[in-house]
Short mmCIF file of C-alpha atoms in Angstrom, two decimals:
data_model
loop_
_atom_site.label_atom_id
_atom_site.label_comp_id
_atom_site.label_asym_id
_atom_site.label_seq_id
_atom_site.Cartn_x
_atom_site.Cartn_y
_atom_site.Cartn_z
CA MET Y 1 -14.29 1.73 14.72
CA PHE Y 2 -13.78 4.97 12.84
CA GLY Y 3 -12.82 8.17 14.61
CA ALA Y 4 -13.46 11.81 13.84
CA THR Y 5 -12.44 13.26 10.48
CA ARG Y 6 -10.03 16.12 9.92
CA PRO Y 7 -9.38 18.40 6.95
CA VAL Y 8 -6.71 17.40 4.45
CA ARG Y 9 -3.58 19.55 4.81
CA PRO Y 10 -0.78 19.54 2.22
CA LEU Y 11 1.91 19.03 4.85
CA ARG Y 12 4.81 16.58 4.82
CA GLY Y 13 7.27 15.20 7.29
CA PRO Y 14 6.90 13.94 10.86
CA ASP Y 15 4.71 16.87 11.97
CA ALA Y 16 2.24 16.60 9.08
CA THR Y 17 -1.36 15.70 9.76
CA PRO Y 18 -1.89 12.08 8.66
CA LEU Y 19 -4.21 11.45 5.75
CA ILE Y 20 -5.10 8.18 7.47
CA GLN Y 21 -4.02 6.76 10.81
CA ALA Y 22 -4.75 3.29 12.15
CA GLU Y 23 -4.20 2.53 15.83
CA GLY Y 24 -4.25 -0.93 17.37
CA LEU Y 25 -6.31 -2.62 14.66
CA GLY Y 26 -7.40 -6.16 15.38
CA LEU Y 27 -9.44 -8.59 13.31
CA GLU Y 28 -10.85 -12.01 14.16
CA ARG Y 29 -12.62 -14.22 11.65
CA GLY Y 30 -14.00 -17.68 12.39
CA GLY Y 31 -12.19 -17.85 15.73
CA ARG Y 32 -8.86 -17.05 14.08
CA THR Y 33 -6.76 -13.92 14.64
CA ILE Y 34 -6.08 -12.20 11.31
CA LEU Y 35 -4.62 -8.95 12.65
CA ASP Y 36 -3.38 -8.08 16.13
CA ARG Y 37 -2.62 -4.51 17.26
CA VAL Y 38 -1.57 -3.17 13.86
CA SER Y 39 -0.84 0.57 13.67
CA LEU Y 40 0.35 2.76 10.81
CA SER Y 41 -0.15 6.20 9.30
CA VAL Y 42 0.28 7.84 5.89
CA ARG Y 43 0.94 11.53 5.31
CA SER Y 44 0.82 13.67 2.17
CA GLY Y 45 3.81 13.06 -0.09
CA GLN Y 46 4.81 9.91 1.82
CA VAL Y 47 5.12 6.35 0.47
CA VAL Y 48 4.29 3.72 3.08
CA VAL Y 49 4.77 0.10 2.04
CA VAL Y 50 3.21 -2.88 3.83
CA ILE Y 51 5.05 -6.16 3.33
CA GLY Y 52 4.66 -9.63 4.79
CA PRO Y 53 4.42 -13.29 3.81
CA ASN Y 54 1.31 -14.88 2.32
CA GLY Y 55 -1.42 -15.05 4.94
CA ALA Y 56 0.10 -12.21 6.99
CA GLY Y 57 -3.11 -10.14 6.83
CA LYS Y 58 -2.03 -7.52 4.27
CA THR Y 59 -5.18 -7.71 2.13
CA SER Y 60 -7.40 -7.76 5.22
CA LEU Y 61 -5.63 -4.63 6.48
CA LEU Y 62 -6.25 -2.85 3.17
CA ARG Y 63 -9.93 -3.78 3.24
CA ILE Y 64 -10.29 -2.32 6.73
CA LEU Y 65 -8.44 0.88 5.79
CA LEU Y 66 -10.65 1.27 2.70
CA GLY Y 67 -13.78 0.86 4.83
CA LEU Y 68 -14.80 -2.41 3.16
CA TRP Y 69 -14.43 -4.44 6.38
CA GLN Y 70 -15.01 -3.51 10.01
CA SER Y 71 -12.15 -4.21 12.39
CA SER Y 72 -12.80 -6.15 15.61
CA ARG Y 73 -11.01 -3.45 17.58
CA GLY Y 74 -8.86 -0.38 17.13
CA ARG Y 75 -9.40 3.03 15.63
CA ILE Y 76 -9.01 4.64 12.20
CA THR Y 77 -8.81 8.41 11.76
CA ARG Y 78 -9.20 9.84 8.26
CA ALA Y 79 -8.64 13.37 7.02
CA ARG Y 80 -11.93 15.08 6.29
CA ARG Y 81 -12.95 15.10 2.61
CA MET Y 82 -9.98 12.92 1.75
CA ARG Y 83 -10.23 11.37 -1.72
CA ILE Y 84 -8.86 7.84 -2.15
CA GLY Y 85 -7.73 6.29 -5.42
CA TYR Y 86 -7.58 2.49 -5.27
CA MET Y 87 -5.63 0.21 -7.58
CA PRO Y 88 -6.66 -3.44 -7.06
CA GLN Y 89 -4.36 -6.39 -7.49
CA HIS Y 90 -6.55 -8.12 -10.10
CA VAL Y 91 -9.39 -7.13 -12.41
CA GLN Y 92 -11.38 -9.88 -14.07
CA VAL Y 93 -12.73 -8.92 -17.50
CA ASP Y 94 -14.78 -11.36 -19.58
CA PRO Y 95 -12.77 -11.99 -22.77
CA ILE Y 96 -15.87 -11.54 -24.95
CA LEU Y 97 -17.05 -8.35 -23.23
CA PRO Y 98 -16.64 -5.33 -25.57
CA LEU Y 99 -14.85 -3.01 -23.12
CA SER Y 100 -12.47 -0.28 -24.20
CA VAL Y 101 -9.96 1.50 -21.98
CA ARG Y 102 -12.11 4.64 -22.30
CA ARG Y 103 -15.18 2.83 -20.97
CA PHE Y 104 -13.19 1.06 -18.26
CA LEU Y 105 -11.80 4.35 -16.94
CA THR Y 106 -15.29 5.84 -16.58
CA LEU Y 107 -17.10 2.90 -14.95
CA ARG Y 108 -16.77 4.59 -11.53
CA HIS Y 109 -15.88 8.20 -12.32
CA ARG Y 110 -17.50 10.28 -15.03
CA ALA Y 111 -14.76 12.42 -16.54
CA PRO Y 112 -14.28 14.47 -19.72
CA GLU Y 113 -12.09 13.02 -22.45
CA ALA Y 114 -9.39 15.60 -21.76
CA ARG Y 115 -8.96 14.27 -18.22
CA LEU Y 116 -8.88 10.66 -19.41
CA ARG Y 117 -6.18 11.48 -21.94
CA GLU Y 118 -4.23 13.47 -19.34
CA GLN Y 119 -4.16 10.59 -16.84
CA LEU Y 120 -3.15 8.07 -19.51
CA ARG Y 121 -0.41 10.48 -20.60
CA ARG Y 122 0.79 10.73 -16.99
CA VAL Y 123 1.20 6.97 -16.76
CA GLY Y 124 2.84 6.75 -20.19
CA VAL Y 125 0.14 5.12 -22.36
CA PRO Y 126 -1.86 7.95 -24.03
CA GLU Y 127 -2.35 5.87 -27.18
CA LEU Y 128 -4.46 3.24 -25.38
CA LEU Y 129 -7.66 5.26 -24.85
CA ASP Y 130 -9.70 3.32 -27.40
CA ALA Y 131 -7.87 -0.01 -27.16
CA PRO Y 132 -9.86 -3.09 -26.03
CA ILE Y 133 -8.96 -4.03 -22.46
CA GLN Y 134 -8.42 -7.65 -23.51
CA THR Y 135 -5.54 -6.69 -25.83
CA LEU Y 136 -3.39 -5.04 -23.14
CA SER Y 137 -0.14 -6.53 -21.90
CA GLY Y 138 0.46 -6.98 -18.17
CA GLY Y 139 2.45 -3.75 -17.94
CA GLU Y 140 -0.11 -1.78 -19.97
CA MET Y 141 -2.94 -3.04 -17.77
CA GLN Y 142 -1.13 -1.97 -14.61
CA ARG Y 143 -0.66 1.51 -16.05
CA VAL Y 144 -4.34 1.73 -17.02
CA LEU Y 145 -5.34 0.63 -13.51
CA LEU Y 146 -3.10 3.35 -12.10
CA ALA Y 147 -4.64 5.94 -14.45
CA ARG Y 148 -8.09 4.81 -13.26
CA ALA Y 149 -7.03 5.36 -9.63
CA LEU Y 150 -5.87 8.89 -10.54
CA ILE Y 151 -9.09 9.98 -12.29
CA GLY Y 152 -10.63 11.30 -9.07
CA GLU Y 153 -7.48 13.33 -8.20
CA PRO Y 154 -6.91 11.44 -4.93
CA ASP Y 155 -5.18 12.66 -1.81
CA LEU Y 156 -4.25 9.05 -1.01
CA LEU Y 157 -3.34 6.31 -3.49
CA VAL Y 158 -3.89 2.78 -2.21
CA LEU Y 159 -2.08 0.23 -4.38
CA ASP Y 160 -2.41 -3.54 -3.99
CA GLU Y 161 0.52 -5.29 -5.70
CA PRO Y 162 0.97 -2.58 -8.37
CA ALA Y 163 3.62 -4.57 -10.29
CA GLN Y 164 1.58 -7.79 -10.42
CA GLY Y 165 2.05 -9.65 -13.72
CA VAL Y 166 4.82 -7.32 -14.95
CA ASP Y 167 8.34 -8.45 -15.91
CA VAL Y 168 11.39 -7.29 -13.95
CA VAL Y 169 12.13 -4.31 -16.20
CA GLY Y 170 8.48 -3.29 -16.15
CA GLN Y 171 8.36 -3.55 -12.36
CA GLY Y 172 11.11 -0.95 -12.03
CA GLU Y 173 9.25 1.33 -14.44
CA VAL Y 174 6.01 0.98 -12.44
CA PHE Y 175 7.70 1.92 -9.16
CA ASP Y 176 9.57 4.82 -10.80
CA LEU Y 177 6.21 6.02 -12.13
CA ILE Y 178 4.57 5.83 -8.71
CA ASP Y 179 7.44 7.84 -7.20
CA ARG Y 180 7.11 10.47 -9.92
CA LEU Y 181 3.34 10.74 -9.42
CA ARG Y 182 3.85 11.16 -5.69
CA SER Y 183 6.32 13.98 -6.34
CA GLU Y 184 4.08 15.69 -8.91
CA THR Y 185 0.79 15.52 -7.01
CA GLY Y 186 1.90 15.46 -3.36
CA CYS Y 187 -0.49 12.57 -2.67
CA GLY Y 188 0.23 9.98 -0.03
CA VAL Y 189 0.80 6.40 -1.19
CA LEU Y 190 -0.06 3.23 0.73
CA MET Y 191 1.21 0.17 -1.08
CA VAL Y 192 1.18 -3.59 -0.53
CA SER Y 193 3.77 -5.53 -2.49
CA HIS Y 194 5.83 -8.72 -2.60
CA GLU Y 195 8.45 -7.19 -4.93
CA LEU Y 196 10.82 -6.53 -2.03
CA HIS Y 197 13.98 -5.66 -3.97
CA LEU Y 198 12.19 -2.81 -5.78
CA VAL Y 199 9.46 -1.66 -3.44
CA MET Y 200 11.76 -1.32 -0.42
CA ALA Y 201 13.83 1.25 -2.29
CA ALA Y 202 10.69 3.18 -3.27
CA ALA Y 203 9.41 3.49 0.31
CA ASP Y 204 9.76 6.20 2.92
CA VAL Y 205 8.42 3.86 5.59
CA VAL Y 206 8.15 0.05 5.51
CA VAL Y 207 5.70 -1.79 7.77
CA CYS Y 208 6.42 -5.51 7.95
CA ILE Y 209 3.47 -7.51 9.30
CA ASN Y 210 2.75 -11.12 10.11
CA GLN Y 211 -0.64 -10.70 11.80
CA HIS Y 212 1.09 -8.16 14.07
CA VAL Y 213 3.69 -5.51 13.22
CA CYS Y 214 7.03 -7.32 13.23
CA CYS Y 215 9.14 -4.26 12.43
CA THR Y 216 8.73 -0.83 10.92
CA GLY Y 217 11.01 1.98 9.85
CA ARG Y 218 13.15 3.16 6.96
CA PRO Y 219 13.83 0.51 4.28
CA GLU Y 220 17.46 0.09 5.31
CA GLU Y 221 16.42 -0.43 8.94
CA VAL Y 222 13.77 -3.00 8.14
CA SER Y 223 15.99 -4.90 5.69
CA ARG Y 224 18.49 -5.57 8.50
CA HIS Y 225 15.91 -6.48 11.13
CA PRO Y 226 15.98 -10.11 12.36
CA GLU Y 227 12.25 -10.58 11.81
CA TYR Y 228 12.48 -9.34 8.23
CA GLN Y 229 15.42 -11.67 7.61
CA ARG Y 230 13.50 -14.58 9.11
CA LEU Y 231 10.38 -13.92 7.03
CA PHE Y 232 12.33 -13.25 3.81
CA PRO Y 233 15.55 -15.27 4.05
CA ASP Y 234 16.25 -14.99 0.32
CA ALA Y 235 15.84 -11.21 0.12
CA GLY Y 236 19.53 -10.55 0.78
CA VAL Y 237 21.00 -8.43 3.57
CA HIS Y 238 23.77 -5.88 3.25
CA GLY Y 239 25.45 -4.39 6.27
CA ILE Y 240 24.88 -4.87 9.99
CA GLY Y 241 23.97 -2.53 12.81
CA ILE Y 242 21.51 -1.94 15.66
CA TYR Y 243 17.79 -1.39 15.16
CA THR Y 244 15.36 -0.65 18.00
CA HIS Y 245 12.04 -2.43 17.66
CA HIS Y 246 9.39 -0.80 19.88
CA HIS Y 247 6.51 -3.02 20.93
CA ASP Y 248 5.45 -5.23 23.79
CA HIS Y 249 6.73 -8.59 22.60
CA VAL Y 250 9.88 -10.29 21.33
CA HIS Y 251 10.42 -13.23 18.99
CA ASP Y 252 12.17 -16.39 20.09
CA LEU Y 253 14.48 -18.43 17.85
CA ALA Y 254 11.48 -20.29 16.43
CA GLY Y 255 9.84 -16.99 15.48
CA GLU Y 256 7.08 -17.18 18.11
CA ALA Y 257 5.94 -13.93 19.76
CA LYS Y 258 6.62 -13.79 23.51
CA PRO Y 259 5.54 -10.98 25.90
CA VAL Y 260 8.20 -8.71 27.32
CA ASN Y 261 8.51 -8.95 31.12
CA GLY Y 262 6.60 -6.10 32.66
CA ALA Y 263 3.77 -4.05 31.21
CA GLY Y 264 4.59 -1.63 28.46
CA GLY Y 265 8.04 -3.07 27.87
CA VAL Y 266 10.27 -2.32 24.91
CA ALA Y 267 12.07 -4.96 22.88
CA ASP Y 268 15.41 -3.98 21.44
CA HIS Y 269 16.63 -6.30 18.67
CA ALA Y 270 20.15 -6.40 17.32
CA ARG Y 271 20.75 -6.68 13.62
#
Protein backbone atom coordinates (compact mmCIF):
# COMPACT_ATOMS: atom_id res chain seq x y z
CA MET A 1 0.00 0.00 0.00
CA PHE A 2 1.11 3.57 -0.53
CA GLY A 3 2.07 5.82 2.36
CA ALA A 4 1.90 9.56 2.85
CA THR A 5 3.59 11.89 0.37
CA ARG A 6 6.32 14.38 1.16
CA PRO A 7 7.66 17.41 -0.71
CA VAL A 8 10.60 16.94 -3.05
CA ARG A 9 13.81 18.37 -1.59
CA PRO A 10 16.99 18.82 -3.65
CA LEU A 11 19.16 17.07 -1.07
CA ARG A 12 21.78 14.38 -1.61
CA GLY A 13 23.65 11.91 0.49
CA PRO A 14 22.59 9.59 3.31
CA ASP A 15 20.53 12.26 5.11
CA ALA A 16 18.56 13.34 2.04
CA THR A 17 14.82 12.79 1.92
CA PRO A 18 14.14 9.87 -0.45
CA LEU A 19 12.28 10.60 -3.65
CA ILE A 20 10.82 7.11 -3.33
CA GLN A 21 11.20 4.51 -0.60
CA ALA A 22 9.94 0.93 -0.67
CA GLU A 23 9.80 -1.09 2.54
CA GLY A 24 9.18 -4.82 2.73
CA LEU A 25 7.44 -5.18 -0.63
CA GLY A 26 5.92 -8.56 -1.35
CA LEU A 27 4.03 -9.83 -4.37
CA GLU A 28 2.19 -13.10 -4.97
CA ARG A 29 0.65 -14.05 -8.29
CA GLY A 30 -1.14 -17.32 -9.00
CA GLY A 31 0.06 -18.86 -5.74
CA ARG A 32 3.68 -18.05 -6.59
CA THR A 33 5.95 -15.63 -4.70
CA ILE A 34 7.32 -13.01 -7.10
CA LEU A 35 8.84 -10.64 -4.53
CA ASP A 36 9.56 -11.18 -0.85
CA ARG A 37 10.47 -8.35 1.56
CA VAL A 38 12.18 -6.11 -0.99
CA SER A 39 13.27 -2.67 0.25
CA LEU A 40 15.11 0.15 -1.48
CA SER A 41 15.19 3.94 -1.73
CA VAL A 42 16.34 6.54 -4.26
CA ARG A 43 17.42 10.08 -3.41
CA SER A 44 18.02 13.14 -5.58
CA GLY A 45 21.27 12.90 -7.53
CA GLN A 46 21.64 9.18 -6.76
CA VAL A 47 21.84 6.28 -9.23
CA VAL A 48 20.35 3.07 -7.84
CA VAL A 49 20.64 -0.01 -10.03
CA VAL A 50 18.54 -3.16 -9.61
CA ILE A 51 20.13 -6.32 -11.01
CA GLY A 52 19.18 -9.98 -10.93
CA PRO A 53 18.76 -13.02 -13.17
CA ASN A 54 15.81 -13.55 -15.49
CA GLY A 55 12.67 -14.19 -13.45
CA ALA A 56 14.09 -12.46 -10.36
CA GLY A 57 11.16 -10.01 -10.17
CA LYS A 58 12.89 -6.87 -11.48
CA THR A 59 10.13 -5.87 -13.91
CA SER A 60 7.44 -6.64 -11.34
CA LEU A 61 9.26 -4.40 -8.85
CA LEU A 62 9.37 -1.54 -11.36
CA ARG A 63 5.65 -1.90 -12.06
CA ILE A 64 4.86 -1.66 -8.36
CA LEU A 65 7.13 1.37 -7.87
CA LEU A 66 5.50 3.08 -10.87
CA GLY A 67 2.05 2.44 -9.42
CA LEU A 68 1.01 0.11 -12.25
CA TRP A 69 0.66 -2.91 -9.94
CA GLN A 70 -0.43 -3.19 -6.31
CA SER A 71 1.93 -5.05 -4.00
CA SER A 72 0.59 -7.85 -1.78
CA ARG A 73 2.27 -6.26 1.22
CA GLY A 74 4.74 -3.56 2.14
CA ARG A 75 4.78 0.19 1.90
CA ILE A 76 5.88 2.79 -0.67
CA THR A 77 6.50 6.42 0.28
CA ARG A 78 6.82 8.98 -2.51
CA ALA A 79 7.91 12.60 -2.33
CA ARG A 80 4.95 14.91 -2.81
CA ARG A 81 4.55 16.33 -6.34
CA MET A 82 7.41 14.15 -7.54
CA ARG A 83 7.59 13.92 -11.34
CA ILE A 84 8.67 10.58 -12.82
CA GLY A 85 10.17 10.07 -16.26
CA TYR A 86 9.94 6.46 -17.46
CA MET A 87 12.02 4.83 -20.17
CA PRO A 88 10.58 1.41 -21.10
CA GLN A 89 12.64 -1.53 -22.27
CA HIS A 90 10.76 -1.94 -25.56
CA VAL A 91 8.44 0.17 -27.70
CA GLN A 92 6.50 -1.54 -30.45
CA VAL A 93 5.83 0.70 -33.46
CA ASP A 94 3.92 -0.57 -36.50
CA PRO A 95 6.36 -0.38 -39.45
CA ILE A 96 3.71 1.22 -41.68
CA LEU A 97 2.58 3.79 -39.10
CA PRO A 98 3.64 7.32 -40.14
CA LEU A 99 5.21 8.39 -36.84
CA SER A 100 7.99 10.96 -36.59
CA VAL A 101 10.25 11.50 -33.59
CA ARG A 102 8.49 14.84 -33.04
CA ARG A 103 5.09 13.16 -32.82
CA PHE A 104 6.43 10.31 -30.69
CA LEU A 105 7.88 12.72 -28.13
CA THR A 106 4.54 14.50 -27.69
CA LEU A 107 2.22 11.48 -27.44
CA ARG A 108 2.15 11.85 -23.63
CA HIS A 109 3.48 15.35 -22.98
CA ARG A 110 2.53 18.43 -24.95
CA ALA A 111 5.67 20.52 -25.27
CA PRO A 112 6.86 23.44 -27.43
CA GLU A 113 9.32 22.68 -30.21
CA ALA A 114 12.10 24.47 -28.32
CA ARG A 115 11.82 21.97 -25.46
CA LEU A 116 11.75 19.00 -27.84
CA ARG A 117 14.90 20.22 -29.56
CA GLU A 118 16.57 20.92 -26.21
CA GLN A 119 15.95 17.39 -24.91
CA LEU A 120 17.15 15.80 -28.15
CA ARG A 121 20.24 18.01 -27.97
CA ARG A 122 20.85 16.85 -24.40
CA VAL A 123 20.87 13.22 -25.46
CA GLY A 124 23.02 13.93 -28.52
CA VAL A 125 20.57 13.53 -31.44
CA PRO A 126 19.15 17.01 -32.23
CA GLU A 127 18.98 16.21 -35.94
CA LEU A 128 16.38 13.47 -35.46
CA LEU A 129 13.33 15.63 -34.64
CA ASP A 130 11.57 14.98 -37.94
CA ALA A 131 13.01 11.54 -38.67
CA PRO A 132 10.59 8.58 -38.96
CA ILE A 133 10.79 6.37 -35.88
CA GLN A 134 11.16 3.28 -38.06
CA THR A 135 14.46 4.53 -39.53
CA LEU A 136 16.28 4.85 -36.18
CA SER A 137 19.13 2.58 -35.17
CA GLY A 138 19.07 0.82 -31.80
CA GLY A 139 21.29 3.46 -30.20
CA GLU A 140 19.29 6.34 -31.70
CA MET A 141 16.03 4.84 -30.45
CA GLN A 142 17.39 4.51 -26.91
CA ARG A 143 18.42 8.17 -26.96
CA VAL A 144 14.98 9.23 -28.23
CA LEU A 145 13.32 7.17 -25.48
CA LEU A 146 15.54 8.90 -22.94
CA ALA A 147 14.66 12.32 -24.39
CA ARG A 148 10.97 11.38 -24.10
CA ALA A 149 11.46 10.51 -20.41
CA LEU A 150 13.08 13.93 -19.87
CA ILE A 151 10.32 16.01 -21.50
CA GLY A 152 8.39 16.38 -18.23
CA GLU A 153 11.53 17.51 -16.32
CA PRO A 154 11.38 14.57 -13.90
CA ASP A 155 12.68 14.41 -10.35
CA LEU A 156 13.13 10.65 -10.78
CA LEU A 157 14.17 8.80 -13.94
CA VAL A 158 13.09 5.16 -14.06
CA LEU A 159 14.99 3.26 -16.76
CA ASP A 160 14.25 -0.33 -17.77
CA GLU A 161 17.24 -1.81 -19.63
CA PRO A 162 18.37 1.55 -21.09
CA ALA A 163 21.10 -0.05 -23.25
CA GLN A 164 18.82 -2.70 -24.76
CA GLY A 165 19.65 -3.39 -28.42
CA VAL A 166 22.79 -1.22 -28.40
CA ASP A 167 26.29 -2.44 -29.27
CA VAL A 168 29.07 -2.48 -26.67
CA VAL A 169 30.46 0.94 -27.61
CA GLY A 170 26.96 2.41 -27.65
CA GLN A 171 26.20 0.91 -24.24
CA GLY A 172 29.08 2.82 -22.68
CA GLU A 173 27.87 6.02 -24.33
CA VAL A 174 24.33 5.49 -22.99
CA PHE A 175 25.53 5.02 -19.41
CA ASP A 176 27.91 8.00 -19.68
CA LEU A 177 24.94 10.06 -20.90
CA ILE A 178 22.75 8.96 -17.99
CA ASP A 179 25.51 9.90 -15.53
CA ARG A 180 25.88 13.32 -17.16
CA LEU A 181 22.12 13.95 -17.06
CA ARG A 182 22.05 13.01 -13.39
CA SER A 183 24.84 15.50 -12.70
CA GLU A 184 23.22 18.27 -14.75
CA THR A 185 19.67 17.95 -13.44
CA GLY A 186 20.15 16.51 -9.95
CA CYS A 187 17.43 13.94 -10.61
CA GLY A 188 17.45 10.53 -9.00
CA VAL A 189 17.87 7.51 -11.27
CA LEU A 190 16.42 4.04 -10.72
CA MET A 191 17.67 1.61 -13.33
CA VAL A 192 17.20 -2.07 -14.15
CA SER A 193 19.89 -3.58 -16.34
CA HIS A 194 21.62 -6.81 -17.32
CA GLU A 195 24.72 -4.99 -18.62
CA LEU A 196 26.63 -5.69 -15.42
CA HIS A 197 30.13 -4.69 -16.53
CA LEU A 198 28.95 -1.16 -17.41
CA VAL A 199 25.99 -0.49 -15.16
CA MET A 200 27.78 -1.51 -11.97
CA ALA A 201 30.36 1.21 -12.54
CA ALA A 202 27.62 3.78 -13.15
CA ALA A 203 25.80 3.05 -9.87
CA ASP A 204 25.98 4.65 -6.45
CA VAL A 205 24.00 1.76 -4.96
CA VAL A 206 23.39 -1.72 -6.42
CA VAL A 207 20.45 -3.84 -5.27
CA CYS A 208 20.78 -7.46 -6.33
CA ILE A 209 17.47 -9.35 -6.14
CA ASN A 210 16.29 -12.87 -6.76
CA GLN A 211 12.72 -12.56 -5.45
CA HIS A 212 14.29 -11.22 -2.24
CA VAL A 213 17.23 -8.84 -1.77
CA CYS A 214 20.34 -11.01 -2.01
CA CYS A 215 22.82 -8.20 -1.40
CA THR A 216 22.99 -4.44 -1.64
CA GLY A 217 25.67 -1.80 -1.36
CA ARG A 218 28.36 -0.04 -3.37
CA PRO A 219 29.21 -1.70 -6.71
CA GLU A 220 32.58 -2.96 -5.46
CA GLU A 221 30.91 -4.52 -2.41
CA VAL A 222 28.19 -6.25 -4.37
CA SER A 223 30.60 -7.52 -7.05
CA ARG A 224 32.53 -9.45 -4.38
CA HIS A 225 29.48 -10.80 -2.58
CA PRO A 226 29.01 -14.61 -2.71
CA GLU A 227 25.39 -14.32 -3.84
CA TYR A 228 26.32 -12.00 -6.70
CA GLN A 229 29.09 -14.38 -7.74
CA ARG A 230 26.68 -17.32 -7.61
CA LEU A 231 24.02 -15.55 -9.68
CA PHE A 232 26.53 -14.12 -12.19
CA PRO A 233 29.47 -16.56 -12.29
CA ASP A 234 30.79 -15.14 -15.57
CA ALA A 235 30.78 -11.49 -14.47
CA GLY A 236 34.35 -11.64 -13.17
CA VAL A 237 35.54 -10.82 -9.66
CA HIS A 238 38.55 -8.74 -8.72
CA GLY A 239 39.84 -8.61 -5.18
CA ILE A 240 38.63 -10.23 -1.98
CA GLY A 241 37.49 -8.86 1.36
CA ILE A 242 34.66 -8.92 3.91
CA TYR A 243 31.14 -7.70 3.19
CA THR A 244 28.36 -7.62 5.79
CA HIS A 245 24.99 -8.67 4.44
CA HIS A 246 22.18 -7.52 6.76
CA HIS A 247 18.97 -9.52 6.60
CA ASP A 248 17.25 -12.39 8.34
CA HIS A 249 18.39 -15.30 6.20
CA VAL A 250 21.53 -16.91 4.80
CA HIS A 251 22.17 -18.93 1.66
CA ASP A 252 23.41 -22.50 1.77
CA LEU A 253 25.85 -23.98 -0.75
CA ALA A 254 22.97 -24.80 -3.08
CA GLY A 255 21.83 -21.17 -3.00
CA GLU A 256 18.67 -21.84 -0.96
CA ALA A 257 17.58 -19.19 1.58
CA LYS A 258 17.64 -20.43 5.19
CA PRO A 259 16.45 -18.46 8.27
CA VAL A 260 19.04 -17.21 10.72
CA ASN A 261 18.70 -18.76 14.18
CA GLY A 262 16.84 -16.34 16.40
CA ALA A 263 14.49 -13.54 15.43
CA GLY A 264 15.97 -10.49 13.84
CA GLY A 265 19.32 -12.12 13.20
CA VAL A 266 22.07 -10.75 10.99
CA ALA A 267 23.92 -12.79 8.39
CA ASP A 268 27.53 -11.88 7.81
CA HIS A 269 28.96 -13.28 4.57
CA ALA A 270 32.64 -13.43 3.71
CA ARG A 271 33.80 -12.54 0.25
